[in-house]
Amino acid sequence: MEKYAVMKFHSIFEKYRSDPIKNCELAKTIVKAMKHAVNRDLDAFKTMFWKLLWNLKLKGPRSTEVLKRLIDDKFWTPETFVIATDDDLDTECAAYRRHYRLLAFERIEHKTKYEVVNDDGQIEQRVGTLECPKCHSFDTDYLQLQTSRGDEGMTTRAFCNECQYRWKFR
């Protein structure tokens, strides 16, 4: 497995640097760092190898940037490259994922509480948008699904957090 890993890394490095001796040395140091990182566990070595190979073989500007940084030894040494996560390798994609996770959490926070003026003119806080038919509480969650053909309406499945009653409607 080690010889195969050295050969694969060497073939990838040849596309970006024409010095075969330095490419082979870099591939060997990466494999050595991988063995050290996984304490010679073969299954963990294989998993790490395929993860690194996948990150290096991706097409596009991300993979070329990763390879340039690794080959030029500007940002990563082989030891740090081996233990790098996907977010470390692609900081732009990681920032994109973090941004959209935060947006999703903000949407959930804004959805959960709002104020409604009732018939008496008083302001009451509601947690959900649907009223439970059993206990008449507004502390509900719902999910809309397309369970049938596209020309029919969506099915709404609701859950009351007060009495744990579940219902659905179209």
PDB file of N, CA and C in Angstrom, residues 4-60:
ATOM      1  N   TYR A   4       2.227   2.007  -3.474  1.00  0.00           N
ATOM      2  CA  TYR A   4       1.135   2.506  -4.306  1.00  0.00           C
ATOM      3  C   TYR A   4       0.852   3.974  -3.984  1.00  0.00           C
ATOM      4  N   ALA A   5       0.854   4.317  -2.698  1.00  0.00           N
ATOM      5  CA  ALA A   5       0.601   5.699  -2.282  1.00  0.00           C
ATOM      6  C   ALA A   5       1.701   6.625  -2.790  1.00  0.00           C
ATOM      7  N   VAL A   6       2.956   6.195  -2.670  1.00  0.00           N
ATOM      8  CA  VAL A   6       4.072   7.013  -3.166  1.00  0.00           C
ATOM      9  C   VAL A   6       3.932   7.225  -4.667  1.00  0.00           C
ATOM     10  N   MET A   7       3.596   6.157  -5.391  1.00  0.00           N
ATOM     11  CA  MET A   7       3.452   6.246  -6.840  1.00  0.00           C
ATOM     12  C   MET A   7       2.319   7.208  -7.228  1.00  0.00           C
ATOM     13  N   LYS A   8       1.184   7.133  -6.535  1.00  0.00           N
ATOM     14  CA  LYS A   8       0.048   7.998  -6.853  1.00  0.00           C
ATOM     15  C   LYS A   8       0.364   9.466  -6.574  1.00  0.00           C
ATOM     16  N   PHE A   9       0.940   9.740  -5.390  1.00  0.00           N
ATOM     17  CA  PHE A   9       1.293  11.119  -5.068  1.00  0.00           C
ATOM     18  C   PHE A   9       2.333  11.650  -6.055  1.00  0.00           C
ATOM     19  N   HIS A  10       3.308  10.813  -6.411  1.00  0.00           N
ATOM     20  CA  HIS A  10       4.347  11.210  -7.362  1.00  0.00           C
ATOM     21  C   HIS A  10       3.729  11.582  -8.709  1.00  0.00           C
ATOM     22  N   SER A  11       2.763  10.791  -9.174  1.00  0.00           N
ATOM     23  CA  SER A  11       2.144  11.083 -10.475  1.00  0.00           C
ATOM     24  C   SER A  11       1.343  12.391 -10.440  1.00  0.00           C
ATOM     25  N   ILE A  12       0.753  12.706  -9.298  1.00  0.00           N
ATOM     26  CA  ILE A  12       0.023  13.977  -9.191  1.00  0.00           C
ATOM     27  C   ILE A  12       1.000  15.152  -9.171  1.00  0.00           C
ATOM     28  N   PHE A  13       2.110  15.004  -8.443  1.00  0.00           N
ATOM     29  CA  PHE A  13       3.080  16.097  -8.343  1.00  0.00           C
ATOM     30  C   PHE A  13       3.781  16.359  -9.667  1.00  0.00           C
ATOM     31  N   GLU A  14       3.892  15.343 -10.531  1.00  0.00           N
ATOM     32  CA  GLU A  14       4.549  15.521 -11.832  1.00  0.00           C
ATOM     33  C   GLU A  14       3.816  16.520 -12.715  1.00  0.00           C
ATOM     34  N   LYS A  15       2.513  16.675 -12.506  1.00  0.00           N
ATOM     35  CA  LYS A  15       1.745  17.614 -13.326  1.00  0.00           C
ATOM     36  C   LYS A  15       2.106  19.064 -13.015  1.00  0.00           C
ATOM     37  N   TYR A  16       2.642  19.314 -11.834  1.00  0.00           N
ATOM     38  CA  TYR A  16       2.899  20.689 -11.412  1.00  0.00           C
ATOM     39  C   TYR A  16       4.377  21.013 -11.234  1.00  0.00           C
ATOM     40  N   ARG A  17       5.229  19.974 -11.174  1.00  0.00           N
ATOM     41  CA  ARG A  17       6.661  20.210 -11.040  1.00  0.00           C
ATOM     42  C   ARG A  17       7.383  19.127 -11.827  1.00  0.00           C
ATOM     43  N   SER A  18       8.354  19.517 -12.628  1.00  0.00           N
ATOM     44  CA  SER A  18       9.008  18.564 -13.530  1.00  0.00           C
ATOM     45  C   SER A  18      10.220  17.878 -12.917  1.00  0.00           C
ATOM     46  N   ASP A  19      10.536  18.135 -11.667  1.00  0.00           N
ATOM     47  CA  ASP A  19      11.694  17.515 -11.020  1.00  0.00           C
ATOM     48  C   ASP A  19      11.262  16.196 -10.366  1.00  0.00           C
ATOM     49  N   PRO A  20      11.567  15.041 -10.989  1.00  0.00           N
ATOM     50  CA  PRO A  20      11.079  13.766 -10.447  1.00  0.00           C
ATOM     51  C   PRO A  20      11.701  13.387  -9.104  1.00  0.00           C
ATOM     52  N   ILE A  21      12.928  13.813  -8.860  1.00  0.00           N
ATOM     53  CA  ILE A  21      13.581  13.454  -7.589  1.00  0.00           C
ATOM     54  C   ILE A  21      12.892  14.166  -6.422  1.00  0.00           C
ATOM     55  N   LYS A  22      12.627  15.460  -6.582  1.00  0.00           N
ATOM     56  CA  LYS A  22      11.944  16.195  -5.512  1.00  0.00           C
ATOM     57  C   LYS A  22      10.507  15.711  -5.336  1.00  0.00           C
ATOM     58  N   ASN A  23       9.855  15.360  -6.442  1.00  0.00           N
ATOM     59  CA  ASN A  23       8.494  14.827  -6.353  1.00  0.00           C
ATOM     60  C   ASN A  23       8.468  13.522  -5.574  1.00  0.00           C
ATOM     61  N   CYS A  24       9.426  12.654  -5.852  1.00  0.00           N
ATOM     62  CA  CYS A  24       9.502  11.366  -5.157  1.00  0.00           C
ATOM     63  C   CYS A  24       9.806  11.571  -3.676  1.00  0.00           C
ATOM     64  N   GLU A  25      10.708  12.492  -3.365  1.00  0.00           N
ATOM     65  CA  GLU A  25      11.025  12.767  -1.956  1.00  0.00           C
ATOM     66  C   GLU A  25       9.807  13.314  -1.217  1.00  0.00           C
ATOM     67  N   LEU A  26       9.079  14.212  -1.863  1.00  0.00           N
ATOM     68  CA  LEU A  26       7.883  14.776  -1.240  1.00  0.00           C
ATOM     69  C   LEU A  26       6.822  13.697  -1.027  1.00  0.00           C
ATOM     70  N   ALA A  27       6.640  12.832  -2.013  1.00  0.00           N
ATOM     71  CA  ALA A  27       5.664  11.746  -1.872  1.00  0.00           C
ATOM     72  C   ALA A  27       6.059  10.807  -0.734  1.00  0.00           C
ATOM     73  N   LYS A  28       7.352  10.489  -0.633  1.00  0.00           N
ATOM     74  CA  LYS A  28       7.814   9.605   0.447  1.00  0.00           C
ATOM     75  C   LYS A  28       7.637  10.251   1.817  1.00  0.00           C
ATOM     76  N   THR A  29       7.915  11.556   1.925  1.00  0.00           N
ATOM     77  CA  THR A  29       7.742  12.209   3.230  1.00  0.00           C
ATOM     78  C   THR A  29       6.266  12.302   3.611  1.00  0.00           C
ATOM     79  N   ILE A  30       5.392  12.461   2.629  1.00  0.00           N
ATOM     80  CA  ILE A  30       3.951  12.477   2.933  1.00  0.00           C
ATOM     81  C   ILE A  30       3.503  11.110   3.422  1.00  0.00           C
ATOM     82  N   VAL A  31       3.945  10.046   2.753  1.00  0.00           N
ATOM     83  CA  VAL A  31       3.568   8.692   3.175  1.00  0.00           C
ATOM     84  C   VAL A  31       4.139   8.388   4.559  1.00  0.00           C
ATOM     85  N   LYS A  32       5.357   8.829   4.804  1.00  0.00           N
ATOM     86  CA  LYS A  32       5.964   8.622   6.128  1.00  0.00           C
ATOM     87  C   LYS A  32       5.177   9.376   7.205  1.00  0.00           C
ATOM     88  N   ALA A  33       4.774  10.610   6.905  1.00  0.00           N
ATOM     89  CA  ALA A  33       3.972  11.384   7.859  1.00  0.00           C
ATOM     90  C   ALA A  33       2.602  10.743   8.073  1.00  0.00           C
ATOM     91  N   MET A  34       2.037  10.155   7.022  1.00  0.00           N
ATOM     92  CA  MET A  34       0.753   9.456   7.164  1.00  0.00           C
ATOM     93  C   MET A  34       0.895   8.259   8.089  1.00  0.00           C
ATOM     94  N   LYS A  35       1.961   7.477   7.900  1.00  0.00           N
ATOM     95  CA  LYS A  35       2.184   6.309   8.769  1.00  0.00           C
ATOM     96  C   LYS A  35       2.352   6.738  10.219  1.00  0.00           C
ATOM     97  N   HIS A  36       3.069   7.828  10.431  1.00  0.00           N
ATOM     98  CA  HIS A  36       3.279   8.321  11.793  1.00  0.00           C
ATOM     99  C   HIS A  36       1.964   8.835  12.401  1.00  0.00           C
ATOM    100  N   ALA A  37       1.130   9.483  11.590  1.00  0.00           N
ATOM    101  CA  ALA A  37      -0.120  10.062  12.099  1.00  0.00           C
ATOM    102  C   ALA A  37      -1.135   8.996  12.497  1.00  0.00           C
ATOM    103  N   VAL A  38      -1.124   7.859  11.810  1.00  0.00           N
ATOM    104  CA  VAL A  38      -2.126   6.819  12.106  1.00  0.00           C
ATOM    105  C   VAL A  38      -1.548   5.675  12.930  1.00  0.00           C
ATOM    106  N   ASN A  39      -0.318   5.813  13.400  1.00  0.00           N
ATOM    107  CA  ASN A  39       0.338   4.777  14.221  1.00  0.00           C
ATOM    108  C   ASN A  39       0.338   3.410  13.536  1.00  0.00           C
ATOM    109  N   ARG A  40       0.633   3.418  12.252  1.00  0.00           N
ATOM    110  CA  ARG A  40       0.781   2.209  11.435  1.00  0.00           C
ATOM    111  C   ARG A  40      -0.484   1.353  11.352  1.00  0.00           C
ATOM    112  N   ASP A  41      -1.660   1.942  11.566  1.00  0.00           N
ATOM    113  CA  ASP A  41      -2.930   1.237  11.400  1.00  0.00           C
ATOM    114  C   ASP A  41      -3.275   1.250   9.911  1.00  0.00           C
ATOM    115  N   LEU A  42      -3.399   0.071   9.298  1.00  0.00           N
ATOM    116  CA  LEU A  42      -3.565  -0.022   7.850  1.00  0.00           C
ATOM    117  C   LEU A  42      -4.898   0.564   7.385  1.00  0.00           C
ATOM    118  N   ASP A  43      -5.986   0.302   8.112  1.00  0.00           N
ATOM    119  CA  ASP A  43      -7.287   0.831   7.699  1.00  0.00           C
ATOM    120  C   ASP A  43      -7.320   2.355   7.782  1.00  0.00           C
ATOM    121  N   ALA A  44      -6.771   2.893   8.851  1.00  0.00           N
ATOM    122  CA  ALA A  44      -6.720   4.351   8.988  1.00  0.00           C
ATOM    123  C   ALA A  44      -5.798   4.956   7.927  1.00  0.00           C
ATOM    124  N   PHE A  45      -4.721   4.253   7.596  1.00  0.00           N
ATOM    125  CA  PHE A  45      -3.807   4.710   6.549  1.00  0.00           C
ATOM    126  C   PHE A  45      -4.532   4.788   5.208  1.00  0.00           C
ATOM    127  N   LYS A  46      -5.304   3.745   4.888  1.00  0.00           N
ATOM    128  CA  LYS A  46      -6.044   3.736   3.620  1.00  0.00           C
ATOM    129  C   LYS A  46      -7.058   4.874   3.566  1.00  0.00           C
ATOM    130  N   THR A  47      -7.776   5.073   4.670  1.00  0.00           N
ATOM    131  CA  THR A  47      -8.772   6.149   4.712  1.00  0.00           C
ATOM    132  C   THR A  47      -8.114   7.501   4.517  1.00  0.00           C
ATOM    133  N   MET A  48      -7.009   7.725   5.198  1.00  0.00           N
ATOM    134  CA  MET A  48      -6.298   8.997   5.072  1.00  0.00           C
ATOM    135  C   MET A  48      -5.746   9.169   3.657  1.00  0.00           C
ATOM    136  N   PHE A  49      -5.225   8.096   3.084  1.00  0.00           N
ATOM    137  CA  PHE A  49      -4.679   8.157   1.730  1.00  0.00           C
ATOM    138  C   PHE A  49      -5.749   8.574   0.726  1.00  0.00           C
ATOM    139  N   TRP A  50      -6.924   7.932   0.791  1.00  0.00           N
ATOM    140  CA  TRP A  50      -7.971   8.247  -0.176  1.00  0.00           C
ATOM    141  C   TRP A  50      -8.518   9.655   0.044  1.00  0.00           C
ATOM    142  N   LYS A  51      -8.566  10.126   1.289  1.00  0.00           N
ATOM    143  CA  LYS A  51      -9.014  11.494   1.564  1.00  0.00           C
ATOM    144  C   LYS A  51      -8.037  12.500   0.951  1.00  0.00           C
ATOM    145  N   LEU A  52      -6.744  12.285   1.173  1.00  0.00           N
ATOM    146  CA  LEU A  52      -5.744  13.205   0.626  1.00  0.00           C
ATOM    147  C   LEU A  52      -5.712  13.148  -0.897  1.00  0.00           C
ATOM    148  N   LEU A  53      -5.821  11.952  -1.433  1.00  0.00           N
ATOM    149  CA  LEU A  53      -5.814  11.803  -2.884  1.00  0.00           C
ATOM    150  C   LEU A  53      -7.018  12.508  -3.501  1.00  0.00           C
ATOM    151  N   TRP A  54      -8.173  12.374  -2.864  1.00  0.00           N
ATOM    152  CA  TRP A  54      -9.378  13.039  -3.358  1.00  0.00           C
ATOM    153  C   TRP A  54      -9.187  14.559  -3.343  1.00  0.00           C
ATOM    154  N   ASN A  55      -8.632  15.095  -2.279  1.00  0.00           N
ATOM    155  CA  ASN A  55      -8.436  16.538  -2.193  1.00  0.00           C
ATOM    156  C   ASN A  55      -7.409  17.037  -3.205  1.00  0.00           C
ATOM    157  N   LEU A  56      -6.434  16.212  -3.547  1.00  0.00           N
ATOM    158  CA  LEU A  56      -5.427  16.631  -4.523  1.00  0.00           C
ATOM    159  C   LEU A  56      -5.904  16.477  -5.960  1.00  0.00           C
ATOM    160  N   LYS A  57      -6.790  15.514  -6.222  1.00  0.00           N
ATOM    161  CA  LYS A  57      -7.200  15.242  -7.594  1.00  0.00           C
ATOM    162  C   LYS A  57      -8.406  16.050  -8.044  1.00  0.00           C
ATOM    163  N   LEU A  58      -9.022  16.821  -7.150  1.00  0.00           N
ATOM    164  CA  LEU A  58     -10.173  17.621  -7.554  1.00  0.00           C
ATOM    165  C   LEU A  58      -9.763  18.624  -8.621  1.00  0.00           C
ATOM    166  N   LYS A  59     -10.643  18.846  -9.544  1.00  0.00           N
ATOM    167  CA  LYS A  59     -10.375  19.809 -10.614  1.00  0.00           C
ATOM    168  C   LYS A  59     -10.754  21.199 -10.138  1.00  0.00           C
ATOM    169  N   GLY A  60     -10.061  22.176 -10.649  1.00  0.00           N
ATOM    170  CA  GLY A  60     -10.419  23.545 -10.340  1.00  0.00           C
ATOM    171  C   GLY A  60      -9.331  24.282  -9.597  1.00  0.00           C
TER     172      GLY A  60
END
